[in-house]
Amino acid sequence: MPHLIFGAGSIGTTATSFTYTWDTPAKVAALLTELRRLGLCTLDSAASYPPGNAWNTETLLGQAACLSGDSFRLMPFIIDTKVLVRAGEPFLSDALVDASISHSLALLRVSRVRTLYAHANDGITPLAGQAAALDRQVRLGRCAQYGLSNYAPADVASFFDICEEHKYIKPAVVQGMYNALRREAEDELLPLLRRHGCAFYAYSPLAGGFLTGKVTAAKDRQDGAGRRGEGPPGELLRTRWHGASAFPPYLKIYDTPAMHAAVRRLQAVCAAADPPMTTQEAAMRWLLHHSALTDTDDGVIFGAKTVEQIRTNVAEMRRGPLPEAVREVVDGLWATTRKPKTAAKNSKASL
């Protein structure tokens, strides 16, 4: 089964963004204890986390380490982080990469992380300059390896070529959006990574919560409520799907008739299964046991808002392959939701 990685972007707090549970050092320390108990020992962090409040996640992680003393440092956590995104700036230049990882290490109270990611292509720094900057951090010992996140397949291919030409260390892992409704990675990116022996970590396995069915259910209710002059469904407040915390890229991708229809098909087959299962269980089990991810190197980054959610999600994910009837429906969703291919563009959907 692919590795399970906990998305640390749910640690922290912002004024208008999502509802956060782990917003104090004590709460974070308790979370880490529970993650360890469940065998989840890899954290996917970023200088820009949580969205809208850069450095807060890593500040709290470091404070939790201090609060817990030596016992925390002995916990077998693997930490990955990402370079701080600076809008309109060459944040992947050597100087800004150096400044970002230096500050992350100081906040986390560690001497190095496992993986340092470029969170996205900054569109300013040439790829050769980005490769040189990331290569240098590995050679300095500040990270064991580096990776790329949200890069177009063509840019990843160019990155590998540049590294081979200049004898730079190659990216060890690439992160990208991948779930039952969005499988573009299978077309070009995954075959490219396999040729170079590079791992793939899938983020947004539940499409930002869309695959739980709550967005479709709320929309169906709101369609009727709107005719009666009622307001938006309360369960979507402080989520990616409504109000100040709404994330436009996800709304554009998922809030479409085809996507809602796909969720309804999934809900129907999950309700008819014996025993019945939730749509999120079906989506996660498909990703771990039936998708194009490999068992040895690839991973799935998932998040949660409560410890109870983590426990439930992990238990569901570890139940093994899906019943054939459910698998067939999940396999077929992509054919109904994919759009005609267009020119590849850099994506910053997870920022």
C-alpha positions as a printed Julia matrix, in Angstrom:
351×3 Matrix{Float64}:
   0.0    0.0     0.0
   1.33   3.52   -0.73
   2.64   5.5     2.23
   0.17   7.55    4.26
   1.33  11.1     4.99
  -0.45  13.53    7.28
  -1.01  16.96    5.75
   0.16  19.48    8.34
  -1.7   22.33    6.63
  -4.54  21.62    9.04
  -2.31  22.73   11.94
  -2.6   26.41   12.8
  -5.16  29.16   12.57
  -6.19  32.01   10.31
  -8.77  34.75   10.67
 -11.04  33.8     7.78
  -9.93  30.39    6.57
 -10.88  26.89    7.63
 -11.93  25.77   11.07
  -8.78  24.55   12.81
  -8.57  22.17   15.75
  -4.84  22.11   16.41
  -4.11  25.76   17.12
  -1.99  25.6    20.3
   1.29  23.81   21.12
  -0.48  21.52   23.6
  -3.1   20.48   21.04
  -0.41  19.87   18.42
   1.6   17.72   20.85
  -1.52  15.63   21.54
  -2.12  15.28   17.8
   1.42  14.05   17.21
   1.07  11.5    19.98
  -2.08  10.15   18.31
  -0.48  10.1    14.86
   2.42   8.1    16.22
   0.03   5.65   17.89
  -1.64   5.11   14.51
   1.7    4.55   12.8
   1.55   7.83   10.86
   5.03   9.27   11.19
   5.41  11.51    8.13
   4.27  15.14    8.16
   3.8   17.19    4.99
   4.4   20.79    6.03
   5.14  24.06    4.23
   6.4   27.52    5.04
   3.11  28.86    3.63
   0.92  26.75    5.95
  -1.73  27.24    7.0
  -3.01  29.07    3.92
  -3.17  32.76    4.72
  -0.9   32.6     7.77
   2.62  31.66    6.68
   4.94  30.01    9.22
   2.17  29.34   11.77
   2.13  25.57   11.22
   5.87  25.23   11.66
   5.87  27.62   14.61
   3.36  25.4    16.4
   5.21  22.21   15.51
   8.4   23.64   16.97
   6.63  24.88   20.07
   5.07  21.44   20.54
   8.56  19.95   20.39
   9.77  22.35   23.07
   6.7   21.7    25.22
   7.18  17.95   25.03
  10.91  18.0    25.66
  13.2   15.15   24.67
  10.33  12.66   24.36
   9.07  14.5    21.27
  12.48  14.55   19.64
  12.68  10.79   20.01
   9.42  10.31   18.14
  10.15   8.88   14.7
   8.58  11.72   12.71
   9.74  12.45    9.19
   9.16  16.08    8.25
   8.84  17.42    4.71
   8.47  21.14    4.05
   8.12  23.55    1.15
   9.74  26.82    0.17
   7.76  29.92    1.12
   5.63  31.2    -1.74
   6.09  34.95   -2.33
   3.62  36.27   -4.9
   5.31  38.13   -7.73
   8.82  37.32   -6.47
  11.48  34.83   -7.61
  10.97  32.74   -4.49
  12.92  29.84   -6.0
  16.08  31.87   -6.41
  19.05  30.62   -4.43
  18.82  33.42   -1.87
  15.1   32.99   -1.15
  15.26  29.19   -1.05
  18.1   29.51    1.44
  16.18  32.01    3.56
  13.05  29.85    3.58
  14.66  26.57    4.61
  16.79  28.36    7.22
  13.69  29.81    8.85
  11.78  26.52    8.65
  14.6   24.65   10.39
  14.77  27.29   13.11
  11.01  27.17   13.73
  10.87  23.38   13.68
  13.93  23.12   15.94
  15.58  20.54   13.7
  18.86  20.51   11.8
  17.34  19.15    8.59
  14.14  17.87    7.0
  13.71  14.86    4.78
  12.29  16.64    1.72
  12.42  20.28    0.7
   9.81  20.99   -1.98
   9.41  23.81   -4.41
   5.75  24.52   -3.58
   5.11  25.69   -7.14
   7.06  27.02  -10.1
   7.52  30.74   -9.39
   7.39  31.53  -13.12
  10.35  33.9   -12.76
  13.44  31.94  -11.77
  14.71  29.82  -14.68
  14.37  26.1   -14.08
  18.15  25.76  -14.14
  18.39  28.26  -11.31
  15.72  26.44   -9.34
  17.52  23.13   -9.78
  20.82  24.64   -8.67
  19.25  26.18   -5.56
  17.53  22.97   -4.49
  20.59  20.85   -5.27
  22.67  23.11   -3.02
  20.38  22.61   -0.03
  20.76  18.83   -0.28
  24.54  19.16   -0.5
  24.51  21.48    2.53
  22.72  18.76    4.48
  19.61  20.79    5.23
  17.42  18.2     3.53
  17.96  14.59    2.57
  16.3   15.13   -0.81
  14.19  17.64   -2.68
  10.96  17.52   -4.61
   8.58  19.49   -6.81
   4.93  20.3    -6.2
   2.34  21.6    -8.67
   4.66  21.51  -11.69
   3.4   20.86  -15.21
   4.7   17.57  -16.67
   6.7   19.44  -19.31
   8.5   21.43  -16.61
   9.22  18.27  -14.63
  10.72  16.71  -17.76
  12.86  19.81  -18.29
  13.95  19.65  -14.65
  15.24  16.11  -15.1
  17.07  17.1   -18.29
  18.71  20.08  -16.58
  19.82  17.95  -13.65
  21.37  15.37  -15.96
  23.13  18.06  -18.0
  24.57  19.9   -14.99
  25.11  16.86  -12.74
  22.62  18.18  -10.19
  20.79  15.9    -7.81
  17.43  14.99   -9.34
  14.05  15.49   -7.67
  13.25  12.44   -5.55
   9.51  13.02   -5.34
   6.83  15.04   -7.11
   3.5   16.07   -5.57
   0.36  16.51   -7.59
  -3.42  16.44   -7.4
  -4.72  12.92   -7.91
  -8.04  11.37   -6.94
 -10.92   9.4    -8.42
 -12.28  12.53  -10.14
  -8.94  13.99  -11.32
  -6.53  11.51  -12.92
  -4.56  13.67  -15.35
  -1.35  12.53  -13.66
  -1.75   9.14  -15.33
  -1.4   10.64  -18.82
   2.12  12.11  -18.77
   3.41  12.76  -15.28
   3.39   9.26  -13.79
   5.04   7.58  -16.82
   7.72  10.3   -16.74
   8.38   9.77  -13.03
   8.6    6.0   -13.48
  11.29   6.45  -16.12
  13.37   8.51  -13.7
  12.76   6.44  -10.58
  10.95   9.35   -8.93
   8.16   8.88   -6.38
   4.73  10.51   -6.63
   2.77  11.84   -3.66
  -0.92  12.43   -4.31
  -2.56  15.35   -2.55
  -6.28  16.16   -2.38
  -7.32  12.48   -2.27
 -10.87  13.51   -1.37
 -10.91  16.52   -3.7
 -10.84  18.98   -0.82
 -13.8   17.23    0.8
 -15.88  17.1    -2.39
 -15.74  13.29   -2.46
 -17.36  13.09    0.97
 -20.59  14.07   -0.77
 -21.27  16.97    1.59
 -20.89  19.61   -1.13
 -23.28  17.84   -3.48
 -25.79  17.21   -0.69
 -25.62  20.85    0.41
 -26.02  22.04   -3.16
 -29.08  19.85   -3.66
 -30.64  21.26   -0.5
 -29.65  24.81   -1.4
 -31.24  24.52   -4.83
 -34.55  24.03   -3.05
 -33.8   26.46   -0.23
 -32.81  29.18   -2.67
 -36.27  29.13   -4.14
 -37.56  29.74   -0.62
 -35.15  32.61    0.0
 -33.02  30.74    2.55
 -29.29  31.27    2.99
 -26.37  28.92    2.2
 -25.99  25.58    4.03
 -24.23  26.02    7.37
 -22.05  22.92    6.97
 -20.11  24.64    4.17
 -19.1   27.64    6.29
 -15.34  27.88    6.92
 -14.62  25.23    4.28
 -13.14  25.42    0.79
 -16.64  25.67   -0.61
 -18.3   28.81    0.73
 -17.69  32.3     2.05
 -14.39  33.89    3.04
 -12.61  30.53    3.16
 -13.79  29.43   -0.3
 -10.95  28.35   -2.6
 -11.75  29.46   -6.18
  -9.52  26.89   -7.94
 -11.4   24.04   -6.27
 -14.77  25.62   -7.01
 -13.81  25.89  -10.66
 -12.59  22.3   -10.84
 -15.24  20.47   -8.87
 -18.42  22.55   -8.6
 -19.75  21.43  -11.97
 -22.75  19.35  -13.06
 -20.52  16.48  -14.21
 -18.67  16.33  -10.88
 -21.87  16.41   -8.84
 -23.36  13.67  -11.03
 -20.25  11.54  -10.44
 -20.62  11.91   -6.68
 -24.26  10.86   -6.89
 -23.27   7.7    -8.78
 -20.68   6.97   -6.13
 -23.2    7.54   -3.33
 -25.61   5.08   -4.92
 -23.12   2.22   -5.27
 -21.72   2.81   -1.77
 -25.22   2.69   -0.27
 -25.92  -0.58   -2.11
 -22.67  -2.25   -1.01
 -22.73  -5.05    1.58
 -21.91  -3.67    4.05
 -22.6   -0.08    2.97
 -19.67   2.32    3.03
 -19.13   6.06    2.85
 -18.06   7.74   -0.36
 -14.81   8.89    1.25
 -13.98   5.31    2.22
 -14.55   4.16   -1.35
 -12.46   7.01   -2.76
  -9.54   6.41   -0.4
  -9.53   2.63   -0.77
  -9.6    3.01   -4.54
  -6.62   5.37   -4.4
  -4.6    3.06   -2.17
  -5.46  -0.29   -3.76
  -6.67   0.21   -7.35
  -5.11   3.4    -8.74
  -1.84   3.91  -10.6
   0.09   4.49   -7.36
   2.79   1.96   -6.47
   3.11   0.18   -3.14
   6.8    0.88   -2.61
   7.57   4.54   -3.29
   4.37   6.53   -3.79
   2.3    8.18   -1.09
  -1.06   9.77   -0.28
  -1.24  13.03    1.67
  -4.44  13.37    3.64
  -5.74  15.83    6.19
  -8.4   16.0     8.87
  -9.98  18.44   11.31
 -10.35  16.13   14.3
  -8.62  13.14   15.84
 -11.84  11.18   15.39
 -11.69  11.84   11.64
  -8.1   10.62   11.52
  -8.95   7.41   13.35
 -11.94   6.73   11.12
 -10.08   7.55    7.9
  -7.09   5.37    8.77
  -9.31   2.43    9.75
 -11.25   2.73    6.49
  -8.14   3.09    4.35
  -6.6   -0.04    5.83
  -9.59  -2.26    5.0
  -8.06  -3.39    1.74
  -9.33  -3.5    -1.85
 -12.88  -2.54   -2.74
 -15.68  -4.94   -3.68
 -15.72  -5.37   -7.44
 -19.01  -3.52   -7.98
 -17.76  -0.45   -6.13
 -14.37  -0.56   -7.81
 -15.95  -0.61  -11.26
 -18.0    2.49  -10.52
 -15.06   4.4    -9.05
 -12.87   3.39  -12.0
 -15.49   4.75  -14.38
 -15.93   8.16  -12.78
 -12.93   9.66  -14.56
 -14.41   8.97  -17.98
 -17.41  11.12  -17.05
 -15.53  14.03  -15.45
 -12.39  14.55  -17.51
 -12.26  17.44  -19.9
 -10.6   17.55  -23.33
  -6.86  18.05  -23.09
  -5.63  21.62  -23.22
  -2.18  23.14  -23.21
  -0.45  22.32  -19.92
  -0.21  25.15  -17.43
   1.48  25.43  -14.08
  -1.01  24.73  -11.3
  -1.06  26.3    -7.86
  -4.24  24.56   -6.76
  -2.89  23.46   -3.39
  -1.45  26.78   -2.31
